Coordinates of C-alpha atoms in Angstrom, one line a residue:
M70 CA 0.0 0.4 -0.1
S71 CA 1.7 3.3 -0.7
D72 CA 2.2 6.3 1.6
I73 CA -1.0 8.7 1.5
I74 CA 0.8 11.1 4.7
Q75 CA 1.8 14.6 2.7
L76 CA 2.9 17.8 4.0
L77 CA 0.5 20.8 3.2
P78 CA 2.2 23.4 1.0
D79 CA 1.9 26.2 3.0
H80 CA -0.8 28.4 1.6
V81 CA -3.1 25.5 2.6
A82 CA -2.0 25.6 5.9
N83 CA -1.9 29.1 6.3
Q84 CA -5.8 28.8 4.7
I85 CA -6.6 26.4 7.5
A86 CA -4.8 28.3 10.8
A87 CA -6.7 31.5 9.3
G88 CA -10.0 30.0 10.4
E89 CA -8.8 30.0 14.1
V90 CA -7.2 33.5 13.9
V91 CA -9.4 35.4 11.5
Q92 CA -12.8 34.8 12.5
R93 CA -14.2 37.9 11.2
P94 CA -12.8 41.4 10.5
A95 CA -12.7 42.7 14.1
S96 CA -9.7 39.5 14.6
V97 CA -8.0 41.0 11.8
V98 CA -8.1 44.7 13.4
K99 CA -6.9 43.2 17.1
E100 CA -4.0 41.4 15.7
L101 CA -3.0 44.1 13.3
M102 CA -3.4 47.3 16.7
E103 CA -1.6 44.4 18.9
N104 CA 1.5 44.6 16.0
A105 CA 1.5 48.2 16.6
I106 CA 1.4 48.0 19.7
D107 CA 4.7 45.6 20.5
A108 CA 6.1 48.2 17.7
S109 CA 6.5 50.9 20.8
A110 CA 3.9 53.0 18.9
T111 CA 2.9 56.2 20.5
E112 CA 0.3 56.6 18.0
I113 CA -2.1 54.4 16.2
K114 CA -4.9 54.9 13.3
L115 CA -7.5 52.6 13.0
I116 CA -9.4 53.6 9.4
I117 CA -12.3 51.3 8.4
K118 CA -14.5 50.8 5.5
D119 CA -17.8 48.8 5.2
A120 CA -17.6 47.7 8.9
G121 CA -14.1 45.9 7.7
K122 CA -15.0 44.4 5.0
T123 CA -13.4 46.6 2.0
L124 CA -10.6 47.5 4.2
V125 CA -9.4 47.2 7.2
Q126 CA -6.1 49.7 8.0
V127 CA -3.6 50.0 10.8
I128 CA -1.0 53.4 10.4
D129 CA 1.6 53.4 13.3
N130 CA 4.7 55.8 14.4
G131 CA 6.8 52.9 15.4
K132 CA 10.0 51.7 14.8
G133 CA 9.0 49.8 12.0
M134 CA 11.1 46.9 9.9
S135 CA 13.9 46.2 7.8
V136 CA 13.8 45.3 4.1
T137 CA 14.1 41.5 5.5
D138 CA 12.1 41.7 8.4
A139 CA 9.1 43.4 6.3
R140 CA 9.1 40.1 4.1
L141 CA 9.9 37.8 6.3
S142 CA 7.0 38.7 8.9
F143 CA 4.6 36.9 6.1
E144 CA 6.0 33.3 6.8
R145 CA 4.0 31.1 9.0
H146 CA 5.8 31.1 12.6
A147 CA 8.0 33.6 11.9
T148 CA 7.7 36.4 15.4
S149 CA 10.3 38.8 17.3
K150 CA 9.3 38.1 20.2
I151 CA 10.6 35.1 21.3
R152 CA 13.5 32.9 20.7
A153 CA 12.8 30.2 22.9
A154 CA 10.5 27.9 24.2
E155 CA 11.2 29.1 27.9
D156 CA 10.3 32.8 26.6
L157 CA 6.7 31.8 26.6
F158 CA 6.6 32.3 30.3
Q159 CA 7.9 35.3 30.2
L160 CA 6.1 37.3 27.5
N161 CA 6.0 41.1 27.8
T162 CA 4.6 41.5 24.0
K163 CA 0.9 40.9 22.9
G164 CA 2.0 38.6 19.9
F165 CA 4.2 35.4 19.8
R166 CA 2.8 32.8 18.0
G167 CA 4.0 34.6 14.4
E168 CA 0.2 33.5 12.6
A169 CA -1.5 36.6 12.7
L170 CA 0.2 37.9 9.1
A171 CA 0.4 34.9 7.6
S172 CA -2.8 34.2 8.4
I173 CA -4.3 37.4 7.3
A174 CA -2.6 37.3 3.9
A175 CA -3.9 34.1 3.2
I176 CA -7.5 34.9 3.1
A177 CA -7.4 38.6 1.8
H178 CA -5.5 41.8 0.1
V179 CA -2.3 43.1 1.9
E180 CA -0.3 46.3 1.5
L181 CA 2.2 46.7 3.6
K182 CA 4.4 49.5 4.1
T183 CA 7.3 50.2 6.8
K184 CA 10.3 52.3 7.2
Q185 CA 12.8 52.0 10.4
D186 CA 13.7 56.3 11.3
E187 CA 17.4 55.1 10.5
D188 CA 16.5 54.4 7.1
D189 CA 16.0 57.5 4.2
L190 CA 13.6 55.0 2.0
G191 CA 10.9 52.4 3.0
T192 CA 9.8 49.2 1.8
T193 CA 6.3 48.2 0.1
I194 CA 5.2 44.5 -0.2
I195 CA 1.8 43.5 -1.6
I196 CA 0.4 40.4 -1.0
E197 CA -2.7 38.5 -2.4
G198 CA -3.9 35.0 -1.2
S199 CA -0.1 34.6 0.6
E200 CA 1.0 35.3 -3.0
V201 CA 3.9 38.1 -3.3
K202 CA 2.7 40.1 -5.8
S203 CA 5.4 42.9 -5.6
Q204 CA 8.3 44.2 -2.9
E205 CA 9.4 47.7 -3.8
V206 CA 11.2 50.5 -1.8
V207 CA 9.2 53.3 -1.2
V208 CA 8.7 56.9 0.5
T209 CA 7.1 56.6 3.4
P210 CA 7.0 58.2 7.1
T211 CA 8.6 56.3 9.7
G212 CA 6.5 53.2 11.8
T213 CA 4.4 50.9 9.7
S214 CA 0.8 50.7 8.0
V215 CA -0.6 47.6 6.9
A216 CA -3.5 47.8 4.7
V217 CA -6.3 44.7 4.5
K218 CA -8.9 44.9 2.1
H219 CA -11.3 42.9 0.4
L220 CA -11.5 40.0 3.3
F221 CA -12.1 36.5 2.5
F222 CA -11.9 37.0 -1.1
N223 CA -11.0 33.7 -1.8
I224 CA -13.4 31.9 0.8
P225 CA -16.7 32.5 -0.3
A226 CA -18.4 31.0 2.3
R227 CA -16.9 32.5 5.0
R228 CA -17.8 35.7 4.1
N229 CA -21.7 35.3 3.0
F230 CA -21.5 34.1 7.2
L231 CA -20.6 37.6 8.3
K232 CA -23.4 40.1 9.8
S233 CA -24.8 42.9 9.0
D234 CA -22.6 46.1 9.1
T235 CA -24.0 47.1 12.0
V236 CA -22.6 44.0 14.0
E237 CA -19.7 43.5 12.3
L238 CA -18.8 47.3 13.2
R239 CA -19.8 46.8 17.3
H240 CA -17.4 44.2 16.9
I241 CA -14.8 46.2 15.9
S242 CA -15.6 48.7 18.3
D243 CA -15.6 46.3 20.8
E244 CA -12.0 45.4 19.9
F245 CA -10.6 48.6 19.7
H246 CA -12.1 49.6 23.1
R247 CA -10.5 46.9 24.9
V248 CA -6.8 47.9 23.2
A249 CA -7.3 51.4 24.2
L250 CA -8.6 50.4 27.9
A251 CA -5.5 48.7 28.4
H252 CA -2.6 51.5 26.8
P253 CA -3.8 54.7 27.7
N254 CA -0.3 55.9 27.5
I255 CA -1.1 55.6 24.0
A256 CA -3.0 57.9 21.3
F257 CA -5.4 56.5 19.3
S258 CA -8.1 57.3 16.5
F259 CA -10.5 55.1 15.0
Y260 CA -12.4 55.9 11.2
H261 CA -15.0 54.4 9.7
N262 CA -16.0 55.4 6.2
G263 CA -14.5 58.3 6.6
S264 CA -16.1 60.5 9.8
D265 CA -14.3 60.1 12.7
L266 CA -15.8 58.1 15.7
F267 CA -12.5 58.0 18.5
N268 CA -9.9 60.4 19.2
V269 CA -8.3 59.8 22.6
P270 CA -4.9 61.1 23.0
Q271 CA -2.2 60.2 25.9
E272 CA -4.1 60.4 29.0
N273 CA -4.3 58.6 32.5
Y274 CA -6.6 55.6 33.3
R275 CA -9.5 57.3 34.3
Q276 CA -9.5 60.1 31.3
R277 CA -9.6 56.8 29.1
V278 CA -12.6 55.7 30.6
V279 CA -14.3 59.0 30.5
H280 CA -13.2 59.7 27.1
I281 CA -14.9 55.7 25.6
F282 CA -18.0 55.8 27.9
G283 CA -18.7 58.9 27.8
T284 CA -18.2 62.0 30.2
K285 CA -21.6 60.4 32.2
T286 CA -19.6 57.3 33.4
N287 CA -16.8 60.0 35.2
E288 CA -19.3 59.8 38.3
K289 CA -19.5 56.4 38.3
L290 CA -16.4 55.2 39.1
V291 CA -15.0 54.0 42.3
P292 CA -11.3 53.4 42.3
V293 CA -9.7 50.2 43.7
E294 CA -6.0 49.8 44.8
E295 CA -4.3 47.0 46.3
E296 CA -0.7 45.8 45.9
T297 CA 0.0 42.4 47.3
E298 CA 2.7 39.8 46.8
V299 CA 1.0 37.3 44.5
L300 CA -0.6 40.5 42.7
K301 CA -1.2 44.1 41.9
I302 CA -5.1 45.4 41.3
S303 CA -5.9 49.2 39.7
G304 CA -8.9 50.9 38.2
F305 CA -12.7 51.5 39.2
V306 CA -15.5 49.6 39.8
G307 CA -18.9 51.2 38.7
K308 CA -21.4 52.4 41.6
P309 CA -24.1 49.8 42.2
N310 CA -27.1 52.2 41.1
F311 CA -25.2 52.7 37.9
S312 CA -25.2 49.0 37.0
K313 CA -26.5 47.6 34.0
K314 CA -28.6 44.7 32.2
T315 CA -25.9 44.1 30.1
K316 CA -21.7 42.6 30.2
S317 CA -20.9 45.6 28.1
E318 CA -19.1 47.3 31.0
Q319 CA -16.8 44.6 32.0
F320 CA -13.2 44.8 31.1
F321 CA -10.2 42.4 32.7
F322 CA -6.4 43.2 32.1
V323 CA -3.5 41.3 32.9
N324 CA 0.0 42.5 32.4
Q325 CA -2.3 44.9 30.2
R326 CA -4.2 42.0 28.0
F327 CA -7.7 41.7 27.6
I328 CA -8.7 38.5 29.1
K329 CA -12.0 37.1 29.7
S330 CA -12.9 35.1 32.9
P331 CA -15.7 33.8 34.4
Y332 CA -14.2 32.9 37.8
L333 CA -12.7 35.8 38.5
N334 CA -15.6 37.9 37.5
H335 CA -17.9 35.9 40.1
A336 CA -15.5 37.1 42.4
I337 CA -16.6 41.2 41.5
K338 CA -20.3 40.1 41.7
S339 CA -20.1 38.4 44.7
A340 CA -18.3 41.4 46.5
F341 CA -21.4 43.4 44.9
E342 CA -23.5 41.2 46.5
G343 CA -26.8 42.3 48.2
L344 CA -26.4 45.9 46.7
L345 CA -27.2 45.0 42.6
K346 CA -31.0 44.1 41.5
D347 CA -31.7 40.9 39.9
G348 CA -30.7 40.5 36.6
Y349 CA -28.3 43.7 36.5
H350 CA -24.4 43.3 36.2
P351 CA -21.8 45.3 37.7
S352 CA -19.3 47.0 35.7
Y353 CA -15.5 47.4 36.6
F354 CA -12.4 48.5 34.4
L355 CA -9.5 46.5 36.4
N356 CA -5.7 46.4 35.8
L357 CA -4.2 43.1 37.3
T358 CA -0.5 42.5 37.0
V359 CA 1.0 38.9 37.5
D360 CA 4.5 37.5 37.3
P361 CA 4.5 36.2 33.8
K362 CA 5.8 32.9 35.2
S363 CA 2.4 32.1 37.3
I364 CA 0.2 32.3 33.9
D365 CA 0.2 30.8 30.2
I366 CA -1.7 33.1 27.7
N367 CA -0.8 29.8 25.1
I368 CA -4.4 28.3 25.7
H369 CA -5.7 29.6 22.0
P370 CA -5.2 32.0 19.2
T371 CA -7.4 34.3 20.3
K372 CA -5.5 34.6 23.3
T373 CA -8.6 36.0 25.8
E374 CA -8.3 32.8 27.8
I375 CA -5.4 32.5 30.8
K376 CA -4.6 29.9 33.1
F377 CA -3.5 31.1 36.5
D378 CA -1.1 29.3 38.5
D379 CA -3.4 30.2 42.0
E380 CA -6.8 30.9 41.1
H381 CA -7.9 30.7 44.8
T382 CA -5.8 33.0 46.0
L383 CA -6.6 35.8 42.9
Y384 CA -10.2 34.9 43.7
A385 CA -10.0 36.2 47.4
I386 CA -7.5 39.2 46.9
L387 CA -9.8 40.4 44.1
R388 CA -13.3 39.8 46.2
S389 CA -11.3 41.9 49.2
A390 CA -10.6 44.8 47.1
V391 CA -13.7 45.5 45.6
K392 CA -15.7 44.9 48.5
H393 CA -13.0 47.3 50.9
S394 CA -13.4 50.3 47.9
L395 CA -17.1 49.8 48.4
G396 CA -16.9 50.3 52.2
Q397 CA -14.5 53.1 51.6
F398 CA -16.4 55.5 49.6
N399 CA -19.4 54.2 51.6
I400 CA -21.1 52.7 48.8
A401 CA -21.6 49.7 50.9
P402 CA -24.5 50.2 53.5
V403 CA -23.8 50.0 57.3
L404 CA -26.1 48.4 60.0
D405 CA -26.0 51.6 62.5
F406 CA -29.2 53.4 61.4
E407 CA -27.9 56.4 64.4
H408 CA -24.9 56.8 62.0
Q409 CA -24.2 60.1 60.1
S410 CA -21.6 59.4 57.4
S411 CA -20.8 63.6 57.0
L412 CA -19.2 63.0 60.2
N413 CA -16.7 60.5 58.7
T414 CA -12.8 61.3 58.4
P415 CA -12.3 61.1 54.9
Y416 CA -10.5 58.3 54.3
D417 CA -6.8 60.4 53.3
Y418 CA -6.8 62.1 56.2
K419 CA -7.3 59.8 58.4
N420 CA -3.7 59.3 59.9
K421 CA -3.4 63.1 59.7
N422 CA -2.8 65.3 62.7
A423 CA -5.4 67.9 63.5
S424 CA -4.6 71.4 62.9
I425 CA -5.2 74.1 66.0
P426 CA -7.2 77.1 64.7
A427 CA -6.2 80.2 64.5
I428 CA -7.7 83.1 66.6
E429 CA -8.0 87.1 66.2
V430 CA -8.9 89.4 68.4
D431 CA -9.3 92.7 67.2
R432 CA -8.7 94.6 70.8
S433 CA -9.7 98.7 70.0
F434 CA -13.1 97.1 69.2
N435 CA -15.7 98.8 71.2
P436 CA -19.7 98.2 70.3
F437 CA -20.6 101.3 71.9
S438 CA -19.4 103.8 69.9
E439 CA -20.8 106.0 67.5
D440 CA -18.5 104.5 63.9
V441 CA -20.0 101.4 64.8
D442 CA -23.6 103.2 64.7
R443 CA -22.6 104.8 61.7
K444 CA -21.4 101.3 59.7
E445 CA -24.7 99.0 60.9
K446 CA -26.8 102.3 59.2
T447 CA -24.7 102.0 56.3
T448 CA -25.1 98.4 56.1
R449 CA -29.0 98.6 56.8
Q450 CA -28.8 101.2 53.6
N451 CA -26.4 99.3 51.3
T452 CA -28.6 95.4 51.4
G453 CA -32.4 97.3 50.9
F454 CA -34.2 97.2 53.8
K455 CA -35.5 99.9 55.5
S456 CA -36.1 100.5 59.2
S457 CA -38.8 101.2 60.8
P458 CA -39.8 101.7 64.2
S459 CA -41.3 98.7 66.0
A460 CA -44.9 99.7 67.6
S461 CA -45.6 100.2 71.2
W462 CA -47.3 96.7 72.3
E463 CA -50.3 99.1 74.3
S464 CA -51.6 100.0 69.7
M465 CA -51.8 95.9 69.5
Y466 CA -55.4 96.7 71.6
V467 CA -57.0 100.0 70.2
G468 CA -60.4 99.3 69.0
L469 CA -60.8 96.0 70.6
E470 CA -62.9 97.1 73.0
S471 CA -65.4 98.4 70.5
K472 CA -65.2 95.5 68.8
G473 CA -66.1 93.1 71.5
N474 CA -69.4 94.8 72.0
N475 CA -70.6 93.6 68.6
S476 CA -69.4 90.3 68.7
E477 CA -72.9 89.2 69.1
S478 CA -74.3 90.8 66.5
D479 CA -71.7 89.9 63.9
F480 CA -71.9 86.2 65.0
S481 CA -75.3 86.1 64.4
Q482 CA -74.9 87.1 60.3
V483 CA -72.5 83.9 60.0
T484 CA -74.2 81.3 57.9
F485 CA -73.5 77.9 57.9
E486 CA -73.1 75.4 55.4
S487 CA -75.5 72.4 55.7
E488 CA -74.1 69.1 55.8
S489 CA -74.4 67.0 53.1
K490 CA -76.7 63.8 53.0
D491 CA -75.2 60.7 50.6
E492 CA -78.2 59.5 48.9
S493 CA -78.1 57.3 45.9
I494 CA -80.3 58.3 43.3
F495 CA -81.0 54.3 42.6
N496 CA -81.9 51.5 44.5
D497 CA -79.7 49.7 46.4
S498 CA -81.8 46.3 45.1
A499 CA -81.7 47.5 41.7
I500 CA -78.4 47.5 41.1
E501 CA -76.9 44.2 39.9
T502 CA -73.5 43.6 39.3
R503 CA -71.9 40.7 37.5
K504 CA -68.2 40.2 37.8
T505 CA -67.0 38.1 34.5
T506 CA -63.1 37.9 34.9
F507 CA -61.4 37.6 37.9
Q508 CA -57.9 37.7 38.8
L509 CA -55.1 34.3 39.6
Q510 CA -52.0 35.0 41.7
H511 CA -52.0 38.3 40.5
K512 CA -50.5 36.8 37.3
Y513 CA -53.6 35.1 35.3
I514 CA -56.7 36.3 34.2
V515 CA -59.4 34.0 34.4
S516 CA -62.6 34.1 32.6
T517 CA -65.5 31.9 31.5
L518 CA -66.4 30.5 28.2
K519 CA -69.6 28.5 27.2
S520 CA -67.1 25.6 26.6
G521 CA -65.0 25.8 29.9
M522 CA -62.6 28.6 31.2
L523 CA -60.1 31.1 30.0
I524 CA -56.7 31.5 31.9
I525 CA -54.2 34.2 30.2
D526 CA -51.0 35.4 31.2
Q527 CA -52.0 39.3 32.2
N528 CA -47.7 40.2 30.8
R529 CA -47.8 38.2 27.4
A530 CA -51.4 39.0 26.7
H531 CA -50.5 43.2 27.6
Q532 CA -47.0 42.4 25.3
R533 CA -48.9 41.5 22.5
I534 CA -51.4 44.6 22.7
L535 CA -48.6 47.1 23.3
Y536 CA -46.4 45.6 20.3
E537 CA -49.2 45.4 17.6
N538 CA -49.9 49.5 18.7
F539 CA -46.6 50.3 18.2
L540 CA -45.8 48.5 14.6
K541 CA -48.9 50.4 14.1
H542 CA -48.0 53.6 14.9
I543 CA -44.1 52.7 14.0
T544 CA -45.4 51.5 9.7
V545 CA -48.9 53.2 9.3
K546 CA -49.4 56.8 11.4
E547 CA -47.5 58.7 14.1
A548 CA -48.2 58.1 17.9
T549 CA -49.6 60.7 20.1
S550 CA -46.8 62.2 22.2
Q551 CA -46.8 63.5 25.5
Q552 CA -44.6 66.9 26.2
L553 CA -42.6 67.1 29.8
L554 CA -42.5 70.0 31.4
F555 CA -38.7 70.1 31.6
P556 CA -36.2 67.9 28.9
L557 CA -35.0 64.9 30.2
Q558 CA -31.4 64.8 30.0
L559 CA -29.7 61.2 29.8
H560 CA -26.4 60.0 29.6
F561 CA -25.1 57.0 27.6
T562 CA -21.8 55.8 26.1
P563 CA -21.0 56.8 22.0
N564 CA -22.1 53.3 20.8
E565 CA -25.3 53.3 22.5
T566 CA -26.0 56.5 21.1
K567 CA -25.1 55.6 17.7
I568 CA -27.6 53.4 18.3
I569 CA -30.9 55.6 19.1
A570 CA -29.6 57.6 16.8
D571 CA -30.2 55.0 14.0
L572 CA -33.9 54.3 15.3
K573 CA -34.6 58.0 15.9
S574 CA -37.5 58.3 13.0
D575 CA -38.6 55.1 14.6
L576 CA -39.0 56.2 17.8
E577 CA -40.6 59.2 16.9
H578 CA -43.6 57.8 15.2
T579 CA -43.9 56.0 18.6
G580 CA -44.1 59.6 20.5
F581 CA -40.6 59.9 21.5
A582 CA -39.7 63.8 20.9
F583 CA -35.9 64.5 21.0
S584 CA -34.2 68.4 21.0
E585 CA -30.6 67.2 21.3
L586 CA -29.1 63.6 20.2
N587 CA -25.5 63.6 19.9
D588 CA -22.4 61.6 21.8
K589 CA -22.7 63.4 24.8
E590 CA -25.8 64.2 25.7
I591 CA -29.3 62.8 24.6
M592 CA -32.7 65.3 25.4
I593 CA -35.6 63.9 25.4
T594 CA -38.9 67.3 24.9
G595 CA -41.8 64.1 24.8
V596 CA -42.7 60.6 25.6
P597 CA -45.3 58.4 24.2
V598 CA -48.6 58.9 26.3
G599 CA -49.1 56.5 29.3
V600 CA -44.8 56.3 29.4
P601 CA -44.1 57.4 32.6
E602 CA -40.9 60.0 32.7
S603 CA -39.1 57.7 34.9
E604 CA -39.7 54.8 32.9
V605 CA -37.6 56.3 29.7
S606 CA -33.8 55.5 30.6
I607 CA -35.2 51.7 31.5
I608 CA -36.7 51.7 27.7
L609 CA -34.0 53.2 26.5
E610 CA -31.5 50.4 28.2
Q611 CA -33.8 47.5 27.2
L612 CA -33.8 48.6 23.6
I613 CA -30.5 49.3 23.2
S614 CA -29.3 45.5 24.6
D615 CA -32.3 44.4 22.1
V616 CA -30.8 45.5 19.6
E617 CA -26.9 44.3 20.5
N618 CA -28.2 41.2 20.2
D619 CA -30.1 40.8 17.4
V620 CA -29.0 43.8 15.5
P621 CA -31.4 44.2 12.6
D622 CA -30.5 44.2 9.0
T623 CA -33.8 45.8 7.2
N624 CA -36.0 48.8 8.1
F625 CA -38.8 46.7 8.8
S626 CA -36.8 44.3 11.6
A627 CA -35.5 47.3 13.4
A628 CA -39.2 48.6 13.6
D629 CA -40.0 44.8 14.7
L630 CA -37.3 44.9 17.2
L631 CA -38.3 48.2 18.7
A632 CA -41.8 47.2 18.7
K633 CA -40.9 44.5 20.7
S634 CA -38.6 45.9 23.1
M635 CA -41.0 48.7 24.4
A636 CA -43.8 46.1 24.8
K637 CA -41.3 44.3 27.1
S638 CA -40.5 47.7 29.1
L639 CA -44.0 48.7 29.4
A640 CA -46.5 45.8 30.0
I641 CA -47.9 45.1 33.0
K642 CA -45.6 42.7 35.3
N643 CA -46.5 39.5 37.1
G644 CA -47.8 40.6 40.2
Q645 CA -49.8 44.1 40.0
S646 CA -52.9 43.8 40.4
L647 CA -56.1 45.2 38.4
N648 CA -59.3 45.6 39.3
S649 CA -62.7 44.5 37.1
T650 CA -62.7 47.3 34.3
E651 CA -59.0 46.4 33.9
Q652 CA -59.6 43.0 33.5
E653 CA -62.0 43.4 31.1
H654 CA -60.5 45.5 28.7
M655 CA -57.2 43.7 28.8
V656 CA -59.5 40.2 27.4
N657 CA -60.9 42.6 25.1
S658 CA -57.7 44.2 23.3
L659 CA -56.2 41.0 23.8
F660 CA -58.4 39.1 21.4
A661 CA -58.8 42.1 19.3
C662 CA -55.4 42.0 18.2
K663 CA -54.5 40.0 14.7
E664 CA -52.5 37.3 16.0
P665 CA -54.1 37.2 19.9
N666 CA -52.4 33.4 20.4
V667 CA -49.2 34.2 20.8
S668 CA -46.9 36.8 22.7
P669 CA -44.3 38.8 20.3
T670 CA -41.8 36.5 21.0
N671 CA -44.3 33.5 20.2
R672 CA -45.0 32.0 23.6
P673 CA -48.8 31.1 24.1
T674 CA -50.6 34.2 25.7
F675 CA -53.6 32.2 26.9
I676 CA -55.3 28.6 27.5
T677 CA -58.5 27.0 27.5
M678 CA -60.2 24.2 29.9
A679 CA -63.4 22.7 28.6
V680 CA -65.7 21.7 30.6
D681 CA -65.3 17.6 29.4
D682 CA -61.8 18.3 31.0
I683 CA -63.2 19.5 34.5
E684 CA -65.2 16.8 34.8
K685 CA -62.2 14.2 34.6
K686 CA -61.0 15.8 37.2
F687 CA -63.6 14.9 39.9
M688 CA -64.2 11.3 38.2

């Protein structure tokens, strides 16, 4: 039998590796930006077109590459980060595998321009599908520019699996946030289709968080600082009252590398135990510094998973540090009800000695001198108050005697309103009320049918009613808006604001009115009729969460998603009591819908029990 095992060609091996390394345009963004950071760049520019499907370009002012390094960088397992296997346990760089550029070049058109500071001219290389098309000398500034065009051009099936531009741009933004947060000492700029999305200078960590997530974030942050022999922690956690339903503001960085760790995330949640509402997640931006020898980051090509030597110790330290910060800044409640937090000594002044106040005495002051009287008069004139002599106490009783003589006649002319008598114009016996519905466990509405009994889930039924009403207002006619006495000012992150801006026209059709909508704030002057002002922020947060988890591709889908999200937020919750009129209105409105059988999420809204089924229970 002949030999059947053979060595794969390099371009085939690169395409196979690209399946792990490059999953979508965001993967290219991550790899190129990390290479720019490893090149000691202080300014990094990210340029995107069509959510990365047409172009992903990263330009940096790093140290650049020589002619030989530029050509060798596209070879598989060629890297400048490590020399031996032992270097894997002393990594201080982002990349080390030597697969990124080779994998990207295998499935895209890549153009590289690079120059070192000591060279007069640089090098440009053009590669298409692992095949080098040209290598020339070029005039270019110091640093490196990598342009990746037509991603997955030779793998059409993989290209077809890419999501809409909105979804892919959101993934790119997430990767940009992670890299920018990990390196506040580097200036970043982000452009998409010619528009400037982010432009952040070199700054401290708090300013970087505020720049990326909006100015309102500044008041949410609680500092966390702890240093031990095992672990150094620095960063911020969010206040419990600013927690979110999504995990969009949860960032762990280990040695300036973003990671995902459910175990360490549980440590944060346990530190917030008793402070968060059900379904809400804490925000945190934490940098963990550990000995590189105690971690293993060579788990997955994306390098977002890390193995620690002693996870239990890290868990305990992290949980204690967060709880300490929450208590230190009076975020966690105390049990002493007579304790006043305003009388606490500030944490920074706890070990400082109190200074003796200086006392100054004017020994020449004479309160009986004429100069003092003049000063008092001048003060009264300057303040605008007119001093009037007080009347004597005898004047209060002048004329009182004459009034007392006529007191009886005065009271005789006073007329009193007769007491009202509550008399019904109907005879009680003539009124016959018939209750056709009743509420069960404040959750179900039970009504009778000719064939048996009807049981309605009030939350799902109300969702169906509101969903069809909102959908009609969005697609057919505009709804009535309830104007607010004072504009409502809300703050969201730039990404969240962009989602609301994309849905602005649909929101206005439902009854929302905006006076201002930009990256920094949202001013709402009108809300749909029946929507309380306190629920507006909750509705928009739920809408943003739904859009991020299921971004629509068409306008109809956007309207449908908006109607579902608003119906979910405003529907009557289980546990709410309804009177007879409200119960009957709910039943009538449900069966006036086009599809009363299911809720907007395709769950049954009611069930029926026939008389025969009930009789079988008694057999």
